[in-house]
Every structure is written in structure tokens, then in C-alpha cells.
Short mmCIF file of C-alpha atoms in Angstrom, two decimals:
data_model
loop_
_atom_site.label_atom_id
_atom_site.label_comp_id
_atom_site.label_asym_id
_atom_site.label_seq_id
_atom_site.Cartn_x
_atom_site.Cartn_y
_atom_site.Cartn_z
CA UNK A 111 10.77 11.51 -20.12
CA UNK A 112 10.18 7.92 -19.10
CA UNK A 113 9.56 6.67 -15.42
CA UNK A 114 7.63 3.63 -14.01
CA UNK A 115 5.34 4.12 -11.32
CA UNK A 116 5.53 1.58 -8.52
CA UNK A 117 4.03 1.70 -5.24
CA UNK A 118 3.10 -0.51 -1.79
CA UNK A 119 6.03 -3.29 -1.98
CA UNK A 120 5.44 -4.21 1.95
CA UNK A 121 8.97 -5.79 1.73
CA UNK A 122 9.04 -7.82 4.87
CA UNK A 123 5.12 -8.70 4.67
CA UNK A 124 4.13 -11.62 6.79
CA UNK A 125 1.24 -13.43 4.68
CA UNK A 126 -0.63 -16.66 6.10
CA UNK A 127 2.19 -16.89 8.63
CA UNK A 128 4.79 -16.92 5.93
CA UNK A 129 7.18 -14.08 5.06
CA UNK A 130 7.17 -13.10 1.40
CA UNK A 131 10.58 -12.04 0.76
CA UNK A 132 11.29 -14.59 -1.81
CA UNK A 133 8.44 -13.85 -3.28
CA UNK A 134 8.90 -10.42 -3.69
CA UNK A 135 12.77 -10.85 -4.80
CA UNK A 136 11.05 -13.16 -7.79
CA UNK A 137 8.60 -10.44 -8.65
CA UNK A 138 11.13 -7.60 -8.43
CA UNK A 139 13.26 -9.34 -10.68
CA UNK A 140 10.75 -8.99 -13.25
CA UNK A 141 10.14 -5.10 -12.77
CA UNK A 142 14.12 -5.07 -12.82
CA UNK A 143 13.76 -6.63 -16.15
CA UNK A 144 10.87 -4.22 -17.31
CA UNK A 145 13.11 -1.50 -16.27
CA UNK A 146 15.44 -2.19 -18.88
CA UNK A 147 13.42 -3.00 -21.48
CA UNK A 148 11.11 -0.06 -21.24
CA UNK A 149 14.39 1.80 -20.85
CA UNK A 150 13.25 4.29 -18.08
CA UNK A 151 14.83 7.34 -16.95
CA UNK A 152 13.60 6.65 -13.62
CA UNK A 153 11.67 4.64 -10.67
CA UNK A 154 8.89 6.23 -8.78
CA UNK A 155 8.30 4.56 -5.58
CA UNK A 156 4.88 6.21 -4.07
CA UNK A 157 5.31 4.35 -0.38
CA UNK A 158 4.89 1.71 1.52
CA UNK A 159 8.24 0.48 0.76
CA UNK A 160 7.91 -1.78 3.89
CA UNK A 161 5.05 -3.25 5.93
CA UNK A 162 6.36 -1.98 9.34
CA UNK A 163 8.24 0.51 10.60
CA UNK A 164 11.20 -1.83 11.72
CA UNK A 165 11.48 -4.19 8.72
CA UNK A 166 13.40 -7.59 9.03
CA UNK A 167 16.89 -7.92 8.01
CA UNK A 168 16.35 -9.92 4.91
CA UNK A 169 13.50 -6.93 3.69
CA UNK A 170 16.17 -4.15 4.17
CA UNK A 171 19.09 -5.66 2.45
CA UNK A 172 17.06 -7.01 -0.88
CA UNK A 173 16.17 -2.88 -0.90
CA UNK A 174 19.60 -1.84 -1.00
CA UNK A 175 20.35 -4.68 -3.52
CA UNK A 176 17.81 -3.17 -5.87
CA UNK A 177 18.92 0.06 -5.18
CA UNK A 178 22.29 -0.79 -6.13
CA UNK A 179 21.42 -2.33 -9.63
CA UNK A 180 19.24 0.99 -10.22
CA UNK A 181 22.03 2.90 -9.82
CA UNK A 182 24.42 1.09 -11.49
CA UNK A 183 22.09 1.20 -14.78
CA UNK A 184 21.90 5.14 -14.08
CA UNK A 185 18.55 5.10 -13.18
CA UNK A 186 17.02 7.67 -11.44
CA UNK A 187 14.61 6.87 -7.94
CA UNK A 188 12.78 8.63 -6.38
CA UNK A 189 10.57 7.62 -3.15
CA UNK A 190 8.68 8.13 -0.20
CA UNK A 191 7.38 6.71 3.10
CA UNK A 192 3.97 5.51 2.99
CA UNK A 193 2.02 5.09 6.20
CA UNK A 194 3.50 1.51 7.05
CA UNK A 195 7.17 2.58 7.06
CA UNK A 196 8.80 4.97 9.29
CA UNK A 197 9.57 8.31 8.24
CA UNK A 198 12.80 8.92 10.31
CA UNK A 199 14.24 5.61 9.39
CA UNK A 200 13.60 6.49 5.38
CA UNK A 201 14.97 9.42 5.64
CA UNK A 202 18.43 8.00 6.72
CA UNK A 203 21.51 8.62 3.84
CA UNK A 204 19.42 11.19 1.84
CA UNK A 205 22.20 13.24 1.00
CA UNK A 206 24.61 10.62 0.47
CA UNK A 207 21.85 8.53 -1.63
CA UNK A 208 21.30 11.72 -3.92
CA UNK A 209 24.61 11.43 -4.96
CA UNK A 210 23.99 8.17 -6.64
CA UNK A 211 20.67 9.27 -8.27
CA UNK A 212 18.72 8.11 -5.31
CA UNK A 213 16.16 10.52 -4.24
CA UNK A 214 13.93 9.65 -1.05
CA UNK A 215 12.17 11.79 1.39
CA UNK A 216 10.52 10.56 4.93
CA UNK A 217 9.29 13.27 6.88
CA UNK A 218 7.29 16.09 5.97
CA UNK A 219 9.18 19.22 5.95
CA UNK A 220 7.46 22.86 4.79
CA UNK A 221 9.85 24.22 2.49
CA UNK A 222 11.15 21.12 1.15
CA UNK A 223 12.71 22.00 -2.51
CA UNK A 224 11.05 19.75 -5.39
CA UNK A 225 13.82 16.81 -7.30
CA UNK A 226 14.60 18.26 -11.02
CA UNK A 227 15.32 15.67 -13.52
CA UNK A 228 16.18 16.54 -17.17
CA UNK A 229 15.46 15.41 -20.17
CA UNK A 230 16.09 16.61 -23.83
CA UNK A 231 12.81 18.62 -23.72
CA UNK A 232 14.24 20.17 -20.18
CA UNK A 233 13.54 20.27 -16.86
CA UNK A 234 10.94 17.95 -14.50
CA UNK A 235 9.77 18.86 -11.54
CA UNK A 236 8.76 16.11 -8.80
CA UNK A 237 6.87 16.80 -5.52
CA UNK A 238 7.97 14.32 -2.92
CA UNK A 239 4.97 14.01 -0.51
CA UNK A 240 5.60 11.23 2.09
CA UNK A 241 2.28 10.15 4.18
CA UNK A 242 1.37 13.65 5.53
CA UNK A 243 -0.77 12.49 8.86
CA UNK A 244 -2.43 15.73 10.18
CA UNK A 245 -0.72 15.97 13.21
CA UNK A 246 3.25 15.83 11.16
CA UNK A 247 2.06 18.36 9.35
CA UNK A 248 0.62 20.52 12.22
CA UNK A 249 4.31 20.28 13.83
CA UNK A 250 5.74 20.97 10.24
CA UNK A 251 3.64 23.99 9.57
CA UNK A 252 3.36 25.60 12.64
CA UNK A 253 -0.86 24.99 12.37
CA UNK A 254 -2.50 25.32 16.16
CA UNK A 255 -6.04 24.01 14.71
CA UNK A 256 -7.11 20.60 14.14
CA UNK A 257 -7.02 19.87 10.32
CA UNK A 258 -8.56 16.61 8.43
CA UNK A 259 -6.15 14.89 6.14
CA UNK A 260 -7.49 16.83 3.30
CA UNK A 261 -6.86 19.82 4.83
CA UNK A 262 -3.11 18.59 5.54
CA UNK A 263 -2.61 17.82 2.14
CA UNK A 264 -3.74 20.79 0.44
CA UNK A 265 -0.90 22.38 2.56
CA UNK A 266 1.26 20.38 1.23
CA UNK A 267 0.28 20.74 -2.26
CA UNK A 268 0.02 24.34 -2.13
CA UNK A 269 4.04 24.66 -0.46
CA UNK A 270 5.11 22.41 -3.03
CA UNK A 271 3.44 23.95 -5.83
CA UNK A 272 4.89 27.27 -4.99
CA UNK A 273 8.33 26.08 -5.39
CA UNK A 274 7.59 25.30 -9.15
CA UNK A 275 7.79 27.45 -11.97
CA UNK A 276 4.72 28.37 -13.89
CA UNK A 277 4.51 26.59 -16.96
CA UNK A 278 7.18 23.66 -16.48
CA UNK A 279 6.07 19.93 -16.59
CA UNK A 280 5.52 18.37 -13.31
CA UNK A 281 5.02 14.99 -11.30
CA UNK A 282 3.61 14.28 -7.56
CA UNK A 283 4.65 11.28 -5.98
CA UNK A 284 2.08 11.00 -3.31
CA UNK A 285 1.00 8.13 -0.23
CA UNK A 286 -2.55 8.79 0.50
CA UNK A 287 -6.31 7.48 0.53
CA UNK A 288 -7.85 9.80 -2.24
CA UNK A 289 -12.02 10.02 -2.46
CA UNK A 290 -13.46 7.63 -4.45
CA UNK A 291 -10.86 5.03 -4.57
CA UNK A 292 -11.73 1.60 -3.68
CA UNK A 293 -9.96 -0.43 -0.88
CA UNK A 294 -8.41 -4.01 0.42
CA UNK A 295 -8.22 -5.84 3.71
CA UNK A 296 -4.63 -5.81 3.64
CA UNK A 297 -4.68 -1.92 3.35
CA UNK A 298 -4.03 -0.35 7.12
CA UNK A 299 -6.32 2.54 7.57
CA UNK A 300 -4.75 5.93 7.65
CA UNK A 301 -6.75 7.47 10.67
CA UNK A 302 -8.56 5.41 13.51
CA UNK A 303 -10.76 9.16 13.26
CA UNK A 304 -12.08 8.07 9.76
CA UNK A 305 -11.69 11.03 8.00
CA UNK A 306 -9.08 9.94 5.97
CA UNK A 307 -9.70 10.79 2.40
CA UNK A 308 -8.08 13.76 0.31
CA UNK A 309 -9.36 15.39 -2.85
CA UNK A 310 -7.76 14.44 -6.14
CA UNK A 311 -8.19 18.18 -6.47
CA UNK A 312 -5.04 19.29 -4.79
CA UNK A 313 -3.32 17.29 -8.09
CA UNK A 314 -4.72 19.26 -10.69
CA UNK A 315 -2.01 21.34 -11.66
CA UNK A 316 1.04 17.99 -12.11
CA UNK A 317 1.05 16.63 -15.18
CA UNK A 318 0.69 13.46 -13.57
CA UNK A 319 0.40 12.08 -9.83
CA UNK A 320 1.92 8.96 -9.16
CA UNK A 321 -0.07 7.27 -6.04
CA UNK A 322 0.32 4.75 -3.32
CA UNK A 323 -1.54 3.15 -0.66
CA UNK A 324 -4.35 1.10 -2.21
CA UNK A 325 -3.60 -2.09 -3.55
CA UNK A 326 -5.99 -2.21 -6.57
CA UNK A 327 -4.40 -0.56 -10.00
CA UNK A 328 -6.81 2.29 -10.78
CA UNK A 329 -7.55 6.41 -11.89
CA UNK A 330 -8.22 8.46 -9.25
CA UNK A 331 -10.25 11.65 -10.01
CA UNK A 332 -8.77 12.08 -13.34
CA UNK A 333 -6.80 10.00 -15.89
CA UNK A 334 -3.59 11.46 -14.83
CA UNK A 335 -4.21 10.73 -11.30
CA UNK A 336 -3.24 7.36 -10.53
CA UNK A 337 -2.37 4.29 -8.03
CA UNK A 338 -0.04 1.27 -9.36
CA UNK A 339 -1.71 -1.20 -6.73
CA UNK A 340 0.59 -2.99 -4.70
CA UNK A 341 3.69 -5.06 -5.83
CA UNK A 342 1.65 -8.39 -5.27
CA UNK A 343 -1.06 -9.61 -3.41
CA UNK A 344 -1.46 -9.45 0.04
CA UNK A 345 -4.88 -10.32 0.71
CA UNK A 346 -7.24 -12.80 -0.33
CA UNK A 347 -9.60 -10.03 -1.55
CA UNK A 348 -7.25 -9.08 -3.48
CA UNK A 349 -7.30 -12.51 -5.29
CA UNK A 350 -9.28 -10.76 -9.18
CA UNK A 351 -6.62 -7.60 -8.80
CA UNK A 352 -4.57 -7.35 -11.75
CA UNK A 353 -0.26 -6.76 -9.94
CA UNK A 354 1.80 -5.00 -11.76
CA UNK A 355 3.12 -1.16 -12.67
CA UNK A 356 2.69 1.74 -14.80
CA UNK A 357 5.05 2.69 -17.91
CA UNK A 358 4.21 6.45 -18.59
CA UNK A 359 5.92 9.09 -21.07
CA UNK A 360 5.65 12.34 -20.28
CA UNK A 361 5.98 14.46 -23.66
CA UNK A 362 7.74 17.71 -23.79
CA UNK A 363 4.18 19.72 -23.51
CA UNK A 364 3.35 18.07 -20.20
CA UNK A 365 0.81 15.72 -22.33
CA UNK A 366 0.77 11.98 -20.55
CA UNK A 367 0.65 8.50 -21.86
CA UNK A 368 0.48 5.61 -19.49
CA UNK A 369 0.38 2.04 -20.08
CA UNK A 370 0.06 -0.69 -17.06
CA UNK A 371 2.10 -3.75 -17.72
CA UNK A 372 1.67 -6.29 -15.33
CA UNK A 373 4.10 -8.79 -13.34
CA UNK A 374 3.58 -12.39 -12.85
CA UNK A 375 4.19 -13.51 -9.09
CA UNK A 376 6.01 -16.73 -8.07
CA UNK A 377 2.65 -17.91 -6.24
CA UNK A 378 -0.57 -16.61 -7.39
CA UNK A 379 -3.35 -15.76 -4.77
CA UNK A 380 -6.31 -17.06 -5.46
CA UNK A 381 -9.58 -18.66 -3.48
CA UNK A 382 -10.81 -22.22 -4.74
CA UNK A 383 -14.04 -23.01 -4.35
CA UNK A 384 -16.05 -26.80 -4.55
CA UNK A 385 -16.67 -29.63 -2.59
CA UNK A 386 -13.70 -32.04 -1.14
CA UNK A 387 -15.11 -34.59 -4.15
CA UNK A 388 -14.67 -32.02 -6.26
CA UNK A 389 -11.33 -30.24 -5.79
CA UNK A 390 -9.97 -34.30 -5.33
CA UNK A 391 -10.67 -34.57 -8.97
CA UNK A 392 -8.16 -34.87 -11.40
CA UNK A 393 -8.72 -31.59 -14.20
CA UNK A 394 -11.08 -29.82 -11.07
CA UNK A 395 -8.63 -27.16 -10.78
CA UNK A 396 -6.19 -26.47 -13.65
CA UNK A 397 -4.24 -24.22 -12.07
CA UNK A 398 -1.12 -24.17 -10.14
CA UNK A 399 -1.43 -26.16 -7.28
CA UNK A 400 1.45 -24.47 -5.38
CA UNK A 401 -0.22 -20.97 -5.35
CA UNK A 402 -1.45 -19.16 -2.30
CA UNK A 403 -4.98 -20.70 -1.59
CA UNK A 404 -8.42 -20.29 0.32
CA UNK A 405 -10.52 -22.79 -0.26
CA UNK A 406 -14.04 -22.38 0.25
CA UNK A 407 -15.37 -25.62 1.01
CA UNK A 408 -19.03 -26.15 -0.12
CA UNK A 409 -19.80 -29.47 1.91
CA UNK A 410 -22.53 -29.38 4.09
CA UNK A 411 -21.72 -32.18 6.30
CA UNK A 412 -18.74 -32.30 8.67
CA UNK A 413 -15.38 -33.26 7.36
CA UNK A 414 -12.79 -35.04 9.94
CA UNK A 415 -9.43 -33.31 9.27
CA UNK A 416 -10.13 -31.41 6.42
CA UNK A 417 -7.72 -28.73 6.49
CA UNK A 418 -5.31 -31.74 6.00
CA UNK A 419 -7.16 -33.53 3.67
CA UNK A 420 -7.15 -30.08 1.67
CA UNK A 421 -3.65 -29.43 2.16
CA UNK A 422 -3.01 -32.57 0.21
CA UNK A 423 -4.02 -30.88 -2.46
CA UNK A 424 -2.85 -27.58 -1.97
CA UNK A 425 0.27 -27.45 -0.18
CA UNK A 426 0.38 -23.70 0.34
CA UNK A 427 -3.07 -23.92 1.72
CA UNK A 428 -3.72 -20.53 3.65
CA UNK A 429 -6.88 -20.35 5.02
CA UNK A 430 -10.50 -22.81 4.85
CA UNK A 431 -13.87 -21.14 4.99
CA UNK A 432 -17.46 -23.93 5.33
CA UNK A 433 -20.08 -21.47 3.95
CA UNK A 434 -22.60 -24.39 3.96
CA UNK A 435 -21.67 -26.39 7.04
CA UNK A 436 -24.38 -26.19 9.96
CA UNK A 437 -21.52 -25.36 12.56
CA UNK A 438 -19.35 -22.69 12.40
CA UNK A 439 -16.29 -22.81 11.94
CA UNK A 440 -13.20 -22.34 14.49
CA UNK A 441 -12.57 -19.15 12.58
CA UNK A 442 -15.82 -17.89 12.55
CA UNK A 443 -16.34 -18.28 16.11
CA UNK A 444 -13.07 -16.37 17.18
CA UNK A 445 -11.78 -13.01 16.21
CA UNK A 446 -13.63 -10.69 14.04
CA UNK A 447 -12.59 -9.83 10.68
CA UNK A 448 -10.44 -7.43 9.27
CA UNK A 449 -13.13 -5.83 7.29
CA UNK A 450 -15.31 -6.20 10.75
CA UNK A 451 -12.59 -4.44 12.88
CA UNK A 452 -11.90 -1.62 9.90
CA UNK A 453 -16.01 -0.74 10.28
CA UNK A 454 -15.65 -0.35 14.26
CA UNK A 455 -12.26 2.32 14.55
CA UNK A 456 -10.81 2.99 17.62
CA UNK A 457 -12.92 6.16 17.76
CA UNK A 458 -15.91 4.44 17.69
CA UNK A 459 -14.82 1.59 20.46
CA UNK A 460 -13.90 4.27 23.00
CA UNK A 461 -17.41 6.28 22.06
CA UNK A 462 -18.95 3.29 23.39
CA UNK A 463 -17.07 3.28 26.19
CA UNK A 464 -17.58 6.50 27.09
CA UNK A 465 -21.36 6.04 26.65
CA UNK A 466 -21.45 3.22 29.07
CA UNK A 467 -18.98 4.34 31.53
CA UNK A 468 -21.41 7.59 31.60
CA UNK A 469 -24.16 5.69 31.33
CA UNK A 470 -25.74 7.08 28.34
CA UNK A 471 -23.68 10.29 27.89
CA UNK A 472 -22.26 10.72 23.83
CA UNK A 473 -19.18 12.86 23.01
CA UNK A 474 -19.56 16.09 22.61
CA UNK A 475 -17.92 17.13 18.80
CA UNK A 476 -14.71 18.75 20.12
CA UNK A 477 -14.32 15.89 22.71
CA UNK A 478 -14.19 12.89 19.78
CA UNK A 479 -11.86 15.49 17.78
CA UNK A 480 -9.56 15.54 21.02
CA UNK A 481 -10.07 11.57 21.03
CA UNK A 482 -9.24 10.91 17.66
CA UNK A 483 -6.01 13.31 17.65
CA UNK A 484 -4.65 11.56 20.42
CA UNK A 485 -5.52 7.86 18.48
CA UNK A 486 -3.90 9.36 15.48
CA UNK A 487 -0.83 10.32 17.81
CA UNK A 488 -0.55 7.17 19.32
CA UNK A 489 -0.86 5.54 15.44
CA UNK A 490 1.91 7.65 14.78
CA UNK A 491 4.49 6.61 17.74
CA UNK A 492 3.37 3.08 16.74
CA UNK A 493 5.02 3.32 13.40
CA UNK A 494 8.35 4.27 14.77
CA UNK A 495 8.01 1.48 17.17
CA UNK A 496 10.17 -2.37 16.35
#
């Protein structure tokens, strides 16, 4: 059998104030195309399928339109919801979708049978396992004790395991932040507790695990065990990461061959970096001019309007950094970063809180598991929210 692994479209991203839609229709034209050249029996979608929980308009119907020509080439799909979409919403038409080969799952449900596909060497087995946040599965399982995501998912695993017979071939399709893997800014984190990160060992037994959630292509655990990275880029460290998806044949002993073919994007992302002399001179830059940029601007002395001046040059100019200037920079001086926020969680800002509203008291262990539950609650209700 022949799938493609896809994973993390974020249709409906907002990027540098702009929504990528078009964009994204350009680039999914291109895995449309790969589709039928590879000749797949099927699309794996691992999550993420939009950036919020209520998409726009314009991100919902160019899902349905690709949907649509799927089906119409008799191509299997099969997805899940990642941690920015929202589960109930996913779910919606499930049994109506099935009858057009379309084969999604949203919530986390114990019990939940696995999707057989066949080919001429027989039958494949494939694990569905939306974004399992501890607390969904706690509901689903009937658990009364706190449990780590790692814990949650090898719950998972082990349910959907036993629904598979020994010896058949088998694929898990899979949203989650596995050990070892390496992450991006434009990545939300799954818990505001921090202990986020699963074991590839729950994925030992599939003949292949088909991953989403971070954006960078890349193995996780195992060779077998893998992320397609995100459908383009969304972040400006992101800008070296190879976009595209995985081709993989599995043979009729389980046995896996994979090949990553990537997809070129309408606008590349990329940072440009030189002095205003520099980047004003003709053969400077070679490359597109109309791709997503950050320039980092290596003048030392201070340029009047040169986010304009720049913007000449690069019309899709997205952000300006002045590592060398002697003043900082408006950005600088206001909000802190992504990757700056992402190092102080939610847990840790009420700690700090607590520690000052106590003056000097910490949280006791079960006290920041209590906090971070409720954080990871309230992340939760967030994601069904418009």
C-alpha cells in the first residue's frame, strides 16, 4: 500500500498580519498533483488541519474543496485533530464522510474501532489518535488520577493496539510532541504544565507512525517513526526547514520505505541579512524579491524610515531586526518573544505569584499539579472557543 503522510496545514493561519489561504491553496495544489503522480491509495492527515478552533470561512471551504477532489480520484483520507483545531467541530459528518472514503476522528473515545484499508497483500490497520490532552482522556477512560501526557498516550496506544490482530500490518496517525524532537516558534505548546512529551515507545509495534505537530520534517525515535513538518512555513525560524511530505510504501510483510518529496511555496520565507547599501545593490540578493522577508539590518547608525526604505525592496517585508544599532529597537523594547514567553508557562507565572502574594511561600507538588490541570482545562475550553 501507498499513502502520503501530511501533517500541520494551519489552514486559516494569520502570518505577519496576512492570512495565508492563497498561499496554502498554491501549495496544496502541488500535493494534489503529487497525489496523482505518486498514485496513492490514500492521504494521512496527522492534525492541525487548522490554526484555531473556529477557522475562517475561506479556510473551511478550500478543505472541503480538497476533500472533494480526493474523493472523486477514490482516494482514501484519513485524519485527525491536532491541538489547534477543535475536536467536536472535526468530528462533525464522520459517518456520512466515511461513506465517501473520508475517515476523520476528533475526540478521543476508549473503544474506538481502528480504519481497515485493503490492498492486494490484505488488510491495514490505522490507529486514529487525535491530540489526547490528559484531562480528554481522563473523562474518556474513566482515570481519577492525574496522568502526564505520556501516560495518556500509552492508554491510548495500548486500547488501540488491542483492537488489532496479532501479526497484521499497521499504521498510527498520531498529533503529539514526542521526546527528542526539535521545535518552532510557530508551534503552540501542548501543556502550559510542561510535561508535554510522549515516548516514541508506545509506537513500537505499527509498522509505521505517521506524526504531526512539529513543523520541522524529521525521525522520531526510530526510522519508522516520523513527522512530515508543516505544510509551509509559518515562522521565521522556520526559514532553513525543508516543506514538503512523505511518500511511503508499505510492503506486504509490514517492511517500510519512505521517501520525502518536497513542495515549493508561492512565497518563500526567508531572513535577509546586510546593510541598507548592501541589500540596495543590484545582484545583493538573487532571490525572489516577493518572498516573505526579515531583514536583519546590520547598520550601526540610525536609519530615518527604514522599514520603508526596506520595503522598497521587499514588498512583502514582514518584520526588521537592528542587531548592531546602539538603540533598541521598537520591537525589542515591547513584548517579549515567543520563544521568551514559551520558557516562562503559565505554571511558572502563577508560581511567582503565589510566591509573592505569600511572600516567599513555593507550591507545594500536589498544589502546582492542581494548578497546571486547571491551566490545561482552561487550554482546552480555549480551543473550542471562536
Amino acid at each position: 500500500m501507498r499513502f502520503l503522510h501530511t501533517a500541520d496545514w494551519h489552514l486559516g493561519k494569520l502570518f505577519g498580519q496576512r492570512y495565508m489561504t492563497s498561499d496554502q491553496r498554491y501549495v496544496l495544489e502541488e500535493l494534489l498533483s503529487l497525489v496523482k503522480e505518486a498514485k496513492v491509495d490514500a492521504v494521512v492527515i496527522a492534525g492541525d488541519i487548522y490554526d484555531r478552533g473556529v477557522p475562517p470561512a475561506e479556510a473551511v471551504d478550500l478543505m472541503s474543496e480538497v476533500l472533494a477532489r480526493l474523493s472523486e480520484r477514490k482516494v482514501s483520507v484519513l485524519y485527525i485533530a491536532g491541538n489547534h483545531d477543535s475536536a467536536s467541530r472535526i468530528d462533525f459528518g464522520r459517518s456520512v464522510m466515511e461513506r465517501s472514503g473520508v475517515y476523520l476522528r476528533g475526540r478521543i473515545a476508549k473503544g474506538a474501532e481502528p480504519v481497515v484499508l485493503e490492498d492486494d497483500a490484505g488488510p491495514v490497520y490505522f490507529s486514529l489518535i487525535p491530540f489526547a490532552a490528559p484531562l480528554d482522556v481522563r473523562d474518556a477512560f474513566g482515570i481519577e488520577v492525574s496522568i502526564s501526557y505520556d501516560e495518556a498516550m500509552e492508554a491510548v496506544v495500548a486500547d488501540a493496539r488491542s483492537r488489532i490482530p496479532a501479526g497484521v500490518r499497521s499504521v498510527a496517525i498520531a498529533h503529539a510532541f514526542l521526546a527528542g524532537g526539535r521545535s518552532s516558534e510557530s508551534e503552540r505548546p501542548l501543556s502550559v504544565g510542561g510535561s508535554d512529551q510522549v515516548r516514541p515507545v508506545h509506537f513500537k509495534d505499527y509498522s509505521y507512525t505517521a506524526l504531526g505537530h512539529l513543523h520541522g520534517p524529521q525521525r522520531a525515535g526510530a526510522e519508522n517513526i516520523r513527522y512530515s513538518g508543516s505544510l509551509l512555513k509559518y515562522s521565521f525560524d522556520e526559514a532553513k526547514q525543508q516543506k514538503g511530505a512523505i511518500v511511503v510504501d508499505l510492503a506486504a510483510d509490514g517492511t517500510v520505505a519512505q521517501e520525502f518529496v518536497p513542495l515549493a511555496p508561492r512565497h518563500d520565507v526567508r531572513i535577509v541579512t546586510g546593510t541598507l547599501d548592501e541589500l540596495r545593490t543590484d545582484g545583493f540578493d538573487p532571490l525572489p524579491h516577493d518572498d516573505y522577508v526579515r531583514v536583519d539590518l546590520l547598520d550601526k547608525d540610525t536609519i530615518l524610515n527604514a522599514y520603508d526604505k526596506l520595503q522598497a525592496i521587499y514588498p512583502n517585508l514582514f518584520a526588521l531586526t537592528r542587531p548592531n544599532w546602539k538603540a533598541k529597537s521598537a520591537d525589542e523594547l515591547a513584548a517579549p518573544s515567543q520563544a521568551q514567553q514559551k520558557e516562562r508557562s503559565a505554571l511558572t507565572l502563577f508560581s511567582d505569584f503565589f510566591r509573592d502574594a505569600t511572600e516567599g511561600d513555593e507550591l507545594s507538588d500536589e498544589q502546582r499539579q492542581v494548578v497546571a490541570e486547571c491551566l490545561d482545562e482552561m487550554e482546552c475550553e480555549r480551543r473550542e472557543q471562536p
